[in-house]
């Protein structure tokens, strides 16, 4: 209890950029679709594998959000990679490490490209990556439960991830957001 | 044993449905988050999202057709139970892109009304259509529904948020249809479903006639 007030005013707690980066994950529909998509497409493996996949997605999201400038590449990359993740859920790919790792990578890539950080700094990108990691673990845990009870719901939801990604790609091509 | 299994299965579906709602809740997060966001125009994004989410619920034609796709899929059994609700959005996006691009597609509203009528009739008559035909039929209707949604997108205040809203709610309507379709497992349930199908078909005729008596 004594530590709480002290930490609340530490340099880490006061670093608004980190939290702003984390919050950005929840502000972009495509980034959120990537989080839901990784849960739908990659759920079902052992816990260590799911943590590895979430870490991979988080790290990729951090690097892409930090280094990829906003522009046509990001506009295309985000929806196409997230559509691929949704397609993975539709096809109900068995959750083996070598099949799910590329999907986790694509989810991180898509989320990072969809997030448009106000200030493209390492700290803000780390916030986005951390949020991607934590929410991916939650989504994987939630999707595993859903997979056991109602597996076809994962396929249906995956199809809607694909549809949303392609529609947003069409809108972006028309210059609309 | 069979008597014990059914309540368990029902509990499973209820829990699964609750998880679907949680999943959708996570997807709804941007709407709530943006309502209090620090960015200029964020309230507009939340409004766009809600407008999109409410659109399939506000239009009887979209609502009935989405639920009917799920019911008919469940009625037809595996693999169409998941193939139809999966194929619908994937083909619908083609119509959506045509609508976003403002390319002309004639008889959109008629096609949507016909989809309600045809899907209702298919359920009411317990029509076990061949896989390819069922897929082609649902795919053709999906193009009309997608076009209608797509044509509205550019005019929406926040097109991306609007698209996210209607996609999520439409997906949930499909899942609701599949859930209702599980009633087909029993004889009484089949009768109830066929009655629901007849009701949907009647609504389709009413929509096709321009919804007389509404104005």
mmCIF file with all atom_site columns, N, CA and C in Angstrom, chain A residues 23-24 26-29 32 35-36 40 87 90 118 139 142 145-146 149-150 152-153 155-157 159-164 166-168 170-171 174 176-177, chain B residues 12 15-16 19 22-23 26-27 30 33-34 39 81-82 85-86 89-90 92-93 96-97 100 102 154 159-160 163-164 166-167 170-171 174-175 178 182:
data_model
loop_
_atom_site.group_PDB
_atom_site.id
_atom_site.type_symbol
_atom_site.label_atom_id
_atom_site.label_alt_id
_atom_site.label_comp_id
_atom_site.label_asym_id
_atom_site.label_entity_id
_atom_site.label_seq_id
_atom_site.pdbx_PDB_ins_code
_atom_site.Cartn_x
_atom_site.Cartn_y
_atom_site.Cartn_z
_atom_site.occupancy
_atom_site.B_iso_or_equiv
_atom_site.pdbx_formal_charge
_atom_site.auth_seq_id
_atom_site.auth_comp_id
_atom_site.auth_asym_id
_atom_site.auth_atom_id
_atom_site.pdbx_PDB_model_num
ATOM 1   N N  . UNK A 1 23  ? -3.319  3.209   -25.692 1.00 0.00 ? 23  UNK A N  1
ATOM 2   C CA . UNK A 1 23  ? -4.726  3.533   -25.931 1.00 0.00 ? 23  UNK A CA 1
ATOM 3   C C  . UNK A 1 23  ? -5.048  3.541   -27.425 1.00 0.00 ? 23  UNK A C  1
ATOM 4   N N  . UNK A 1 24  ? -4.038  3.864   -28.251 1.00 0.00 ? 24  UNK A N  1
ATOM 5   C CA . UNK A 1 24  ? -4.271  3.935   -29.696 1.00 0.00 ? 24  UNK A CA 1
ATOM 6   C C  . UNK A 1 24  ? -4.720  2.607   -30.293 1.00 0.00 ? 24  UNK A C  1
ATOM 7   N N  . UNK A 1 26  ? -6.894  0.738   -29.221 1.00 0.00 ? 26  UNK A N  1
ATOM 8   C CA . UNK A 1 26  ? -8.353  0.612   -29.083 1.00 0.00 ? 26  UNK A CA 1
ATOM 9   C C  . UNK A 1 26  ? -9.106  1.688   -29.862 1.00 0.00 ? 26  UNK A C  1
ATOM 10  N N  . UNK A 1 27  ? -8.343  2.554   -30.529 1.00 0.00 ? 27  UNK A N  1
ATOM 11  C CA . UNK A 1 27  ? -8.988  3.655   -31.255 1.00 0.00 ? 27  UNK A CA 1
ATOM 12  C C  . UNK A 1 27  ? -9.114  3.389   -32.749 1.00 0.00 ? 27  UNK A C  1
ATOM 13  N N  . UNK A 1 28  ? -8.410  2.365   -33.241 1.00 0.00 ? 28  UNK A N  1
ATOM 14  C CA . UNK A 1 28  ? -8.458  2.061   -34.678 1.00 0.00 ? 28  UNK A CA 1
ATOM 15  C C  . UNK A 1 28  ? -9.234  0.754   -34.892 1.00 0.00 ? 28  UNK A C  1
ATOM 16  N N  . UNK A 1 29  ? -10.346 0.786   -35.634 1.00 0.00 ? 29  UNK A N  1
ATOM 17  C CA . UNK A 1 29  ? -11.130 -0.434  -35.843 1.00 0.00 ? 29  UNK A CA 1
ATOM 18  C C  . UNK A 1 29  ? -10.294 -1.591  -36.385 1.00 0.00 ? 29  UNK A C  1
ATOM 19  N N  . UNK A 1 32  ? -8.095  -3.221  -33.699 1.00 0.00 ? 32  UNK A N  1
ATOM 20  C CA . UNK A 1 32  ? -8.915  -4.063  -32.823 1.00 0.00 ? 32  UNK A CA 1
ATOM 21  C C  . UNK A 1 32  ? -9.330  -5.349  -33.532 1.00 0.00 ? 32  UNK A C  1
ATOM 22  N N  . UNK A 1 35  ? -6.576  -7.738  -33.145 1.00 0.00 ? 35  UNK A N  1
ATOM 23  C CA . UNK A 1 35  ? -6.557  -8.372  -31.816 1.00 0.00 ? 35  UNK A CA 1
ATOM 24  C C  . UNK A 1 35  ? -7.584  -9.509  -31.762 1.00 0.00 ? 35  UNK A C  1
ATOM 25  N N  . UNK A 1 36  ? -8.795  -9.226  -32.242 1.00 0.00 ? 36  UNK A N  1
ATOM 26  C CA . UNK A 1 36  ? -9.835  -10.267 -32.254 1.00 0.00 ? 36  UNK A CA 1
ATOM 27  C C  . UNK A 1 36  ? -9.403  -11.392 -33.198 1.00 0.00 ? 36  UNK A C  1
ATOM 28  N N  . UNK A 1 40  ? -9.091  -15.516 -32.767 1.00 0.00 ? 40  UNK A N  1
ATOM 29  C CA . UNK A 1 40  ? -9.903  -16.459 -33.557 1.00 0.00 ? 40  UNK A CA 1
ATOM 30  C C  . UNK A 1 40  ? -9.032  -17.451 -34.324 1.00 0.00 ? 40  UNK A C  1
ATOM 31  N N  . UNK A 1 87  ? -8.843  -14.851 -42.564 1.00 0.00 ? 87  UNK A N  1
ATOM 32  C CA . UNK A 1 87  ? -8.947  -16.031 -43.434 1.00 0.00 ? 87  UNK A CA 1
ATOM 33  C C  . UNK A 1 87  ? -8.418  -17.276 -42.711 1.00 0.00 ? 87  UNK A C  1
ATOM 34  N N  . UNK A 1 90  ? -11.214 -18.455 -40.671 1.00 0.00 ? 90  UNK A N  1
ATOM 35  C CA . UNK A 1 90  ? -12.249 -19.087 -41.507 1.00 0.00 ? 90  UNK A CA 1
ATOM 36  C C  . UNK A 1 90  ? -11.848 -20.522 -41.850 1.00 0.00 ? 90  UNK A C  1
ATOM 37  N N  . UNK A 1 118 ? 0.251   9.610   -32.683 1.00 0.00 ? 118 UNK A N  1
ATOM 38  C CA . UNK A 1 118 ? 0.409   11.065  -32.850 1.00 0.00 ? 118 UNK A CA 1
ATOM 39  C C  . UNK A 1 118 ? 1.887   11.438  -32.864 1.00 0.00 ? 118 UNK A C  1
ATOM 40  N N  . UNK A 1 139 ? -7.597  -12.330 -25.606 1.00 0.00 ? 139 UNK A N  1
ATOM 41  C CA . UNK A 1 139 ? -8.440  -12.813 -26.708 1.00 0.00 ? 139 UNK A CA 1
ATOM 42  C C  . UNK A 1 139 ? -8.204  -14.291 -26.992 1.00 0.00 ? 139 UNK A C  1
ATOM 43  N N  . UNK A 1 142 ? -10.024 -16.222 -24.356 1.00 0.00 ? 142 UNK A N  1
ATOM 44  C CA . UNK A 1 142 ? -11.479 -16.166 -24.583 1.00 0.00 ? 142 UNK A CA 1
ATOM 45  C C  . UNK A 1 142 ? -11.871 -17.046 -25.768 1.00 0.00 ? 142 UNK A C  1
ATOM 46  N N  . UNK A 1 145 ? -12.057 -20.842 -25.115 1.00 0.00 ? 145 UNK A N  1
ATOM 47  C CA . UNK A 1 145 ? -13.321 -21.263 -24.478 1.00 0.00 ? 145 UNK A CA 1
ATOM 48  C C  . UNK A 1 145 ? -14.440 -21.344 -25.523 1.00 0.00 ? 145 UNK A C  1
ATOM 49  N N  . UNK A 1 146 ? -14.472 -20.345 -26.395 1.00 0.00 ? 146 UNK A N  1
ATOM 50  C CA . UNK A 1 146 ? -15.503 -20.321 -27.438 1.00 0.00 ? 146 UNK A CA 1
ATOM 51  C C  . UNK A 1 146 ? -15.313 -21.479 -28.419 1.00 0.00 ? 146 UNK A C  1
ATOM 52  N N  . UNK A 1 149 ? -16.803 -24.725 -27.146 1.00 0.00 ? 149 UNK A N  1
ATOM 53  C CA . UNK A 1 149 ? -18.259 -24.806 -27.070 1.00 0.00 ? 149 UNK A CA 1
ATOM 54  C C  . UNK A 1 149 ? -18.944 -24.628 -28.413 1.00 0.00 ? 149 UNK A C  1
ATOM 55  N N  . UNK A 1 150 ? -18.393 -23.718 -29.232 1.00 0.00 ? 150 UNK A N  1
ATOM 56  C CA . UNK A 1 150 ? -19.100 -23.359 -30.466 1.00 0.00 ? 150 UNK A CA 1
ATOM 57  C C  . UNK A 1 150 ? -18.066 -23.028 -31.541 1.00 0.00 ? 150 UNK A C  1
ATOM 58  N N  . UNK A 1 152 ? -17.850 -23.248 -34.712 1.00 0.00 ? 152 UNK A N  1
ATOM 59  C CA . UNK A 1 152 ? -18.174 -22.557 -35.970 1.00 0.00 ? 152 UNK A CA 1
ATOM 60  C C  . UNK A 1 152 ? -18.328 -21.049 -35.789 1.00 0.00 ? 152 UNK A C  1
ATOM 61  N N  . UNK A 1 153 ? -18.538 -20.604 -34.532 1.00 0.00 ? 153 UNK A N  1
ATOM 62  C CA . UNK A 1 153 ? -18.606 -19.153 -34.282 1.00 0.00 ? 153 UNK A CA 1
ATOM 63  C C  . UNK A 1 153 ? -17.271 -18.494 -34.630 1.00 0.00 ? 153 UNK A C  1
ATOM 64  N N  . UNK A 1 155 ? -15.242 -19.432 -37.057 1.00 0.00 ? 155 UNK A N  1
ATOM 65  C CA . UNK A 1 155 ? -15.181 -19.300 -38.531 1.00 0.00 ? 155 UNK A CA 1
ATOM 66  C C  . UNK A 1 155 ? -16.030 -18.112 -38.989 1.00 0.00 ? 155 UNK A C  1
ATOM 67  N N  . UNK A 1 156 ? -17.256 -18.011 -38.420 1.00 0.00 ? 156 UNK A N  1
ATOM 68  C CA . UNK A 1 156 ? -18.163 -16.926 -38.831 1.00 0.00 ? 156 UNK A CA 1
ATOM 69  C C  . UNK A 1 156 ? -17.536 -15.575 -38.485 1.00 0.00 ? 156 UNK A C  1
ATOM 70  N N  . UNK A 1 157 ? -17.031 -15.451 -37.253 1.00 0.00 ? 157 UNK A N  1
ATOM 71  C CA . UNK A 1 157 ? -16.413 -14.183 -36.840 1.00 0.00 ? 157 UNK A CA 1
ATOM 72  C C  . UNK A 1 157 ? -15.177 -13.886 -37.699 1.00 0.00 ? 157 UNK A C  1
ATOM 73  N N  . UNK A 1 159 ? -14.794 -14.648 -40.825 1.00 0.00 ? 159 UNK A N  1
ATOM 74  C CA . UNK A 1 159 ? -15.274 -14.139 -42.116 1.00 0.00 ? 159 UNK A CA 1
ATOM 75  C C  . UNK A 1 159 ? -15.596 -12.647 -42.031 1.00 0.00 ? 159 UNK A C  1
ATOM 76  N N  . UNK A 1 160 ? -16.083 -12.245 -40.866 1.00 0.00 ? 160 UNK A N  1
ATOM 77  C CA . UNK A 1 160 ? -16.412 -10.821 -40.719 1.00 0.00 ? 160 UNK A CA 1
ATOM 78  C C  . UNK A 1 160 ? -15.169 -9.963  -40.541 1.00 0.00 ? 160 UNK A C  1
ATOM 79  N N  . UNK A 1 161 ? -14.104 -10.553 -39.999 1.00 0.00 ? 161 UNK A N  1
ATOM 80  C CA . UNK A 1 161 ? -12.816 -9.831  -39.922 1.00 0.00 ? 161 UNK A CA 1
ATOM 81  C C  . UNK A 1 161 ? -12.324 -9.574  -41.354 1.00 0.00 ? 161 UNK A C  1
ATOM 82  N N  . UNK A 1 162 ? -12.430 -10.604 -42.218 1.00 0.00 ? 162 UNK A N  1
ATOM 83  C CA . UNK A 1 162 ? -12.009 -10.456 -43.624 1.00 0.00 ? 162 UNK A CA 1
ATOM 84  C C  . UNK A 1 162 ? -12.853 -9.376  -44.301 1.00 0.00 ? 162 UNK A C  1
ATOM 85  N N  . UNK A 1 163 ? -14.182 -9.457  -44.096 1.00 0.00 ? 163 UNK A N  1
ATOM 86  C CA . UNK A 1 163 ? -15.087 -8.503  -44.755 1.00 0.00 ? 163 UNK A CA 1
ATOM 87  C C  . UNK A 1 163 ? -14.789 -7.072  -44.309 1.00 0.00 ? 163 UNK A C  1
ATOM 88  N N  . UNK A 1 164 ? -14.616 -6.900  -43.008 1.00 0.00 ? 164 UNK A N  1
ATOM 89  C CA . UNK A 1 164 ? -14.340 -5.543  -42.488 1.00 0.00 ? 164 UNK A CA 1
ATOM 90  C C  . UNK A 1 164 ? -13.030 -5.012  -43.053 1.00 0.00 ? 164 UNK A C  1
ATOM 91  N N  . UNK A 1 166 ? -11.468 -5.780  -45.852 1.00 0.00 ? 166 UNK A N  1
ATOM 92  C CA . UNK A 1 166 ? -11.539 -5.448  -47.285 1.00 0.00 ? 166 UNK A CA 1
ATOM 93  C C  . UNK A 1 166 ? -12.398 -4.208  -47.530 1.00 0.00 ? 166 UNK A C  1
ATOM 94  N N  . UNK A 1 167 ? -13.465 -4.057  -46.736 1.00 0.00 ? 167 UNK A N  1
ATOM 95  C CA . UNK A 1 167 ? -14.295 -2.853  -46.879 1.00 0.00 ? 167 UNK A CA 1
ATOM 96  C C  . UNK A 1 167 ? -13.492 -1.605  -46.505 1.00 0.00 ? 167 UNK A C  1
ATOM 97  N N  . UNK A 1 168 ? -12.713 -1.706  -45.428 1.00 0.00 ? 168 UNK A N  1
ATOM 98  C CA . UNK A 1 168 ? -11.915 -0.551  -45.015 1.00 0.00 ? 168 UNK A CA 1
ATOM 99  C C  . UNK A 1 168 ? -10.809 -0.265  -46.025 1.00 0.00 ? 168 UNK A C  1
ATOM 100 N N  . UNK A 1 170 ? -11.209 -0.756  -49.268 1.00 0.00 ? 170 UNK A N  1
ATOM 101 C CA . UNK A 1 170 ? -11.921 -0.059  -50.350 1.00 0.00 ? 170 UNK A CA 1
ATOM 102 C C  . UNK A 1 170 ? -12.145 1.407   -49.992 1.00 0.00 ? 170 UNK A C  1
ATOM 103 N N  . UNK A 1 171 ? -12.501 1.655   -48.729 1.00 0.00 ? 171 UNK A N  1
ATOM 104 C CA . UNK A 1 171 ? -12.715 3.044   -48.293 1.00 0.00 ? 171 UNK A CA 1
ATOM 105 C C  . UNK A 1 171 ? -11.411 3.840   -48.345 1.00 0.00 ? 171 UNK A C  1
ATOM 106 N N  . UNK A 1 174 ? -10.532 4.986   -51.660 1.00 0.00 ? 174 UNK A N  1
ATOM 107 C CA . UNK A 1 174 ? -11.301 6.156   -52.104 1.00 0.00 ? 174 UNK A CA 1
ATOM 108 C C  . UNK A 1 174 ? -10.930 7.413   -51.327 1.00 0.00 ? 174 UNK A C  1
ATOM 109 N N  . UNK A 1 176 ? -11.282 7.714   -48.054 1.00 0.00 ? 176 UNK A N  1
ATOM 110 C CA . UNK A 1 176 ? -12.222 7.936   -46.948 1.00 0.00 ? 176 UNK A CA 1
ATOM 111 C C  . UNK A 1 176 ? -11.767 7.142   -45.739 1.00 0.00 ? 176 UNK A C  1
ATOM 112 N N  . UNK A 1 177 ? -12.056 7.649   -44.533 1.00 0.00 ? 177 UNK A N  1
ATOM 113 C CA . UNK A 1 177 ? -11.710 6.933   -43.305 1.00 0.00 ? 177 UNK A CA 1
ATOM 114 C C  . UNK A 1 177 ? -12.847 7.027   -42.306 1.00 0.00 ? 177 UNK A C  1
ATOM 115 N N  . UNK B 2 12  ? -24.007 -24.959 -22.773 1.00 0.00 ? 12  UNK B N  1
ATOM 116 C CA . UNK B 2 12  ? -22.815 -24.662 -23.559 1.00 0.00 ? 12  UNK B CA 1
ATOM 117 C C  . UNK B 2 12  ? -23.079 -23.555 -24.563 1.00 0.00 ? 12  UNK B C  1
ATOM 118 N N  . UNK B 2 15  ? -23.466 -20.228 -22.785 1.00 0.00 ? 15  UNK B N  1
ATOM 119 C CA . UNK B 2 15  ? -22.151 -19.700 -22.404 1.00 0.00 ? 15  UNK B CA 1
ATOM 120 C C  . UNK B 2 15  ? -21.407 -19.205 -23.638 1.00 0.00 ? 15  UNK B C  1
ATOM 121 N N  . UNK B 2 16  ? -21.525 -19.976 -24.733 1.00 0.00 ? 16  UNK B N  1
ATOM 122 C CA . UNK B 2 16  ? -20.834 -19.561 -25.971 1.00 0.00 ? 16  UNK B CA 1
ATOM 123 C C  . UNK B 2 16  ? -21.421 -18.255 -26.488 1.00 0.00 ? 16  UNK B C  1
ATOM 124 N N  . UNK B 2 19  ? -20.064 -15.519 -24.550 1.00 0.00 ? 19  UNK B N  1
ATOM 125 C CA . UNK B 2 19  ? -18.690 -15.200 -24.953 1.00 0.00 ? 19  UNK B CA 1
ATOM 126 C C  . UNK B 2 19  ? -18.661 -14.414 -26.255 1.00 0.00 ? 19  UNK B C  1
ATOM 127 N N  . UNK B 2 22  ? -19.213 -10.972 -25.284 1.00 0.00 ? 22  UNK B N  1
ATOM 128 C CA . UNK B 2 22  ? -17.985 -10.378 -24.738 1.00 0.00 ? 22  UNK B CA 1
ATOM 129 C C  . UNK B 2 22  ? -17.046 -10.006 -25.877 1.00 0.00 ? 22  UNK B C  1
ATOM 130 N N  . UNK B 2 23  ? -16.927 -10.929 -26.855 1.00 0.00 ? 23  UNK B N  1
ATOM 131 C CA . UNK B 2 23  ? -16.076 -10.699 -28.025 1.00 0.00 ? 23  UNK B CA 1
ATOM 132 C C  . UNK B 2 23  ? -16.523 -9.436  -28.761 1.00 0.00 ? 23  UNK B C  1
ATOM 133 N N  . UNK B 2 26  ? -15.657 -6.356  -26.804 1.00 0.00 ? 26  UNK B N  1
ATOM 134 C CA . UNK B 2 26  ? -14.272 -5.913  -27.005 1.00 0.00 ? 26  UNK B CA 1
ATOM 135 C C  . UNK B 2 26  ? -14.185 -5.112  -28.303 1.00 0.00 ? 26  UNK B C  1
ATOM 136 N N  . UNK B 2 27  ? -14.883 -5.628  -29.309 1.00 0.00 ? 27  UNK B N  1
ATOM 137 C CA . UNK B 2 27  ? -14.867 -4.934  -30.601 1.00 0.00 ? 27  UNK B CA 1
ATOM 138 C C  . UNK B 2 27  ? -15.602 -3.598  -30.526 1.00 0.00 ? 27  UNK B C  1
ATOM 139 N N  . UNK B 2 30  ? -13.898 0.622   -29.227 1.00 0.00 ? 30  UNK B N  1
ATOM 140 C CA . UNK B 2 30  ? -13.550 1.927   -29.785 1.00 0.00 ? 30  UNK B CA 1
ATOM 141 C C  . UNK B 2 30  ? -14.679 2.928   -29.645 1.00 0.00 ? 30  UNK B C  1
ATOM 142 N N  . UNK B 2 33  ? -14.566 4.124   -26.105 1.00 0.00 ? 33  UNK B N  1
ATOM 143 C CA . UNK B 2 33  ? -13.315 4.816   -25.854 1.00 0.00 ? 33  UNK B CA 1
ATOM 144 C C  . UNK B 2 33  ? -13.294 6.161   -26.569 1.00 0.00 ? 33  UNK B C  1
ATOM 145 N N  . UNK B 2 34  ? -13.758 6.158   -27.795 1.00 0.00 ? 34  UNK B N  1
ATOM 146 C CA . UNK B 2 34  ? -13.683 7.378   -28.587 1.00 0.00 ? 34  UNK B CA 1
ATOM 147 C C  . UNK B 2 34  ? -14.617 8.453   -28.068 1.00 0.00 ? 34  UNK B C  1
ATOM 148 N N  . UNK B 2 39  ? -9.004  13.120  -29.095 1.00 0.00 ? 39  UNK B N  1
ATOM 149 C CA . UNK B 2 39  ? -8.820  13.602  -30.463 1.00 0.00 ? 39  UNK B CA 1
ATOM 150 C C  . UNK B 2 39  ? -10.044 14.394  -30.928 1.00 0.00 ? 39  UNK B C  1
ATOM 151 N N  . UNK B 2 81  ? -23.977 -25.265 -42.380 1.00 0.00 ? 81  UNK B N  1
ATOM 152 C CA . UNK B 2 81  ? -24.251 -24.518 -41.151 1.00 0.00 ? 81  UNK B CA 1
ATOM 153 C C  . UNK B 2 81  ? -23.211 -23.410 -40.944 1.00 0.00 ? 81  UNK B C  1
ATOM 154 N N  . UNK B 2 82  ? -21.977 -23.693 -41.344 1.00 0.00 ? 82  UNK B N  1
ATOM 155 C CA . UNK B 2 82  ? -20.977 -22.614 -41.229 1.00 0.00 ? 82  UNK B CA 1
ATOM 156 C C  . UNK B 2 82  ? -20.586 -22.032 -42.579 1.00 0.00 ? 82  UNK B C  1
ATOM 157 N N  . UNK B 2 85  ? -23.042 -18.816 -43.474 1.00 0.00 ? 85  UNK B N  1
ATOM 158 C CA . UNK B 2 85  ? -22.718 -17.555 -42.774 1.00 0.00 ? 85  UNK B CA 1
ATOM 159 C C  . UNK B 2 85  ? -21.291 -17.065 -43.017 1.00 0.00 ? 85  UNK B C  1
ATOM 160 N N  . UNK B 2 86  ? -20.396 -17.967 -43.431 1.00 0.00 ? 86  UNK B N  1
ATOM 161 C CA . UNK B 2 86  ? -19.027 -17.537 -43.749 1.00 0.00 ? 86  UNK B CA 1
ATOM 162 C C  . UNK B 2 86  ? -18.981 -16.960 -45.166 1.00 0.00 ? 86  UNK B C  1
ATOM 163 N N  . UNK B 2 89  ? -20.647 -12.922 -45.777 1.00 0.00 ? 89  UNK B N  1
ATOM 164 C CA . UNK B 2 89  ? -19.857 -11.678 -45.707 1.00 0.00 ? 89  UNK B CA 1
ATOM 165 C C  . UNK B 2 89  ? -18.738 -11.613 -46.738 1.00 0.00 ? 89  UNK B C  1
ATOM 166 N N  . UNK B 2 90  ? -18.165 -12.788 -47.074 1.00 0.00 ? 90  UNK B N  1
ATOM 167 C CA . UNK B 2 90  ? -17.054 -12.773 -48.039 1.00 0.00 ? 90  UNK B CA 1
ATOM 168 C C  . UNK B 2 90  ? -17.541 -12.339 -49.415 1.00 0.00 ? 90  UNK B C  1
ATOM 169 N N  . UNK B 2 92  ? -20.470 -10.674 -49.751 1.00 0.00 ? 92  UNK B N  1
ATOM 170 C CA . UNK B 2 92  ? -21.084 -9.367  -49.516 1.00 0.00 ? 92  UNK B CA 1
ATOM 171 C C  . UNK B 2 92  ? -20.078 -8.235  -49.710 1.00 0.00 ? 92  UNK B C  1
ATOM 172 N N  . UNK B 2 93  ? -18.834 -8.510  -49.379 1.00 0.00 ? 93  UNK B N  1
ATOM 173 C CA . UNK B 2 93  ? -17.822 -7.462  -49.487 1.00 0.00 ? 93  UNK B CA 1
ATOM 174 C C  . UNK B 2 93  ? -17.627 -7.050  -50.956 1.00 0.00 ? 93  UNK B C  1
ATOM 175 N N  . UNK B 2 96  ? -20.209 -4.676  -51.446 1.00 0.00 ? 96  UNK B N  1
ATOM 176 C CA . UNK B 2 96  ? -19.827 -3.487  -50.671 1.00 0.00 ? 96  UNK B CA 1
ATOM 177 C C  . UNK B 2 96  ? -18.838 -2.620  -51.424 1.00 0.00 ? 96  UNK B C  1
ATOM 178 N N  . UNK B 2 97  ? -17.869 -3.276  -52.059 1.00 0.00 ? 97  UNK B N  1
ATOM 179 C CA . UNK B 2 97  ? -16.853 -2.525  -52.813 1.00 0.00 ? 97  UNK B CA 1
ATOM 180 C C  . UNK B 2 97  ? -17.500 -1.849  -54.037 1.00 0.00 ? 97  UNK B C  1
ATOM 181 N N  . UNK B 2 100 ? -19.213 1.166   -52.594 1.00 0.00 ? 100 UNK B N  1
ATOM 182 C CA . UNK B 2 100 ? -18.260 2.217   -52.212 1.00 0.00 ? 100 UNK B CA 1
ATOM 183 C C  . UNK B 2 100 ? -17.750 2.927   -53.465 1.00 0.00 ? 100 UNK B C  1
ATOM 184 N N  . UNK B 2 102 ? -19.343 3.342   -56.057 1.00 0.00 ? 102 UNK B N  1
ATOM 185 C CA . UNK B 2 102 ? -20.516 3.973   -56.690 1.00 0.00 ? 102 UNK B CA 1
ATOM 186 C C  . UNK B 2 102 ? -20.742 3.462   -58.110 1.00 0.00 ? 102 UNK B C  1
ATOM 187 N N  . UNK B 2 154 ? -19.739 5.903   -48.031 1.00 0.00 ? 154 UNK B N  1
ATOM 188 C CA . UNK B 2 154 ? -19.072 7.186   -48.279 1.00 0.00 ? 154 UNK B CA 1
ATOM 189 C C  . UNK B 2 154 ? -19.852 8.377   -47.716 1.00 0.00 ? 154 UNK B C  1
ATOM 190 N N  . UNK B 2 159 ? -16.974 6.812   -42.091 1.00 0.00 ? 159 UNK B N  1
ATOM 191 C CA . UNK B 2 159 ? -17.196 5.562   -42.831 1.00 0.00 ? 159 UNK B CA 1
ATOM 192 C C  . UNK B 2 159 ? -16.558 4.328   -42.194 1.00 0.00 ? 159 UNK B C  1
ATOM 193 N N  . UNK B 2 160 ? -15.316 4.461   -41.717 1.00 0.00 ? 160 UNK B N  1
ATOM 194 C CA . UNK B 2 160 ? -14.639 3.283   -41.156 1.00 0.00 ? 160 UNK B CA 1
ATOM 195 C C  . UNK B 2 160 ? -15.360 2.797   -39.904 1.00 0.00 ? 160 UNK B C  1
ATOM 196 N N  . UNK B 2 163 ? -18.623 1.187   -40.882 1.00 0.00 ? 163 UNK B N  1
ATOM 197 C CA . UNK B 2 163 ? -18.414 -0.168  -41.427 1.00 0.00 ? 163 UNK B CA 1
ATOM 198 C C  . UNK B 2 163 ? -18.176 -1.168  -40.296 1.00 0.00 ? 163 UNK B C  1
ATOM 199 N N  . UNK B 2 164 ? -17.329 -0.769  -39.326 1.00 0.00 ? 164 UNK B N  1
ATOM 200 C CA . UNK B 2 164 ? -17.039 -1.672  -38.204 1.00 0.00 ? 164 UNK B CA 1
ATOM 201 C C  . UNK B 2 164 ? -18.323 -1.994  -37.441 1.00 0.00 ? 164 UNK B C  1
ATOM 202 N N  . UNK B 2 166 ? -21.563 -1.944  -38.461 1.00 0.00 ? 166 UNK B N  1
ATOM 203 C CA . UNK B 2 166 ? -22.553 -2.821  -39.112 1.00 0.00 ? 166 UNK B CA 1
ATOM 204 C C  . UNK B 2 166 ? -22.012 -4.223  -39.347 1.00 0.00 ? 166 UNK B C  1
ATOM 205 N N  . UNK B 2 167 ? -20.695 -4.331  -39.568 1.00 0.00 ? 167 UNK B N  1
ATOM 206 C CA . UNK B 2 167 ? -20.107 -5.663  -39.762 1.00 0.00 ? 167 UNK B CA 1
ATOM 207 C C  . UNK B 2 167 ? -20.252 -6.501  -38.491 1.00 0.00 ? 167 UNK B C  1
ATOM 208 N N  . UNK B 2 170 ? -23.986 -7.371  -37.846 1.00 0.00 ? 170 UNK B N  1
ATOM 209 C CA . UNK B 2 170 ? -24.484 -8.333  -38.829 1.00 0.00 ? 170 UNK B CA 1
ATOM 210 C C  . UNK B 2 170 ? -23.952 -9.729  -38.525 1.00 0.00 ? 170 UNK B C  1
ATOM 211 N N  . UNK B 2 171 ? -22.683 -9.809  -38.136 1.00 0.00 ? 171 UNK B N  1
ATOM 212 C CA . UNK B 2 171 ? -22.104 -11.105 -37.750 1.00 0.00 ? 171 UNK B CA 1
ATOM 213 C C  . UNK B 2 171 ? -22.839 -11.706 -36.571 1.00 0.00 ? 171 UNK B C  1
ATOM 214 N N  . UNK B 2 174 ? -26.087 -13.229 -37.673 1.00 0.00 ? 174 UNK B N  1
ATOM 215 C CA . UNK B 2 174 ? -25.892 -14.567 -38.262 1.00 0.00 ? 174 UNK B CA 1
ATOM 216 C C  . UNK B 2 174 ? -25.788 -15.615 -37.162 1.00 0.00 ? 174 UNK B C  1
ATOM 217 N N  . UNK B 2 175 ? -24.979 -15.291 -36.150 1.00 0.00 ? 175 UNK B N  1
ATOM 218 C CA . UNK B 2 175 ? -24.800 -16.246 -35.057 1.00 0.00 ? 175 UNK B CA 1
ATOM 219 C C  . UNK B 2 175 ? -26.119 -16.465 -34.322 1.00 0.00 ? 175 UNK B C  1
ATOM 220 N N  . UNK B 2 178 ? -28.045 -18.894 -36.369 1.00 0.00 ? 178 UNK B N  1
ATOM 221 C CA . UNK B 2 178 ? -27.549 -20.267 -36.192 1.00 0.00 ? 178 UNK B CA 1
ATOM 222 C C  . UNK B 2 178 ? -28.053 -20.812 -34.860 1.00 0.00 ? 178 UNK B C  1
ATOM 223 N N  . UNK B 2 182 ? -30.623 -24.168 -34.178 1.00 0.00 ? 182 UNK B N  1
ATOM 224 C CA . UNK B 2 182 ? -30.391 -25.420 -33.449 1.00 0.00 ? 182 UNK B CA 1
ATOM 225 C C  . UNK B 2 182 ? -31.704 -26.061 -32.980 1.00 0.00 ? 182 UNK B C  1
#
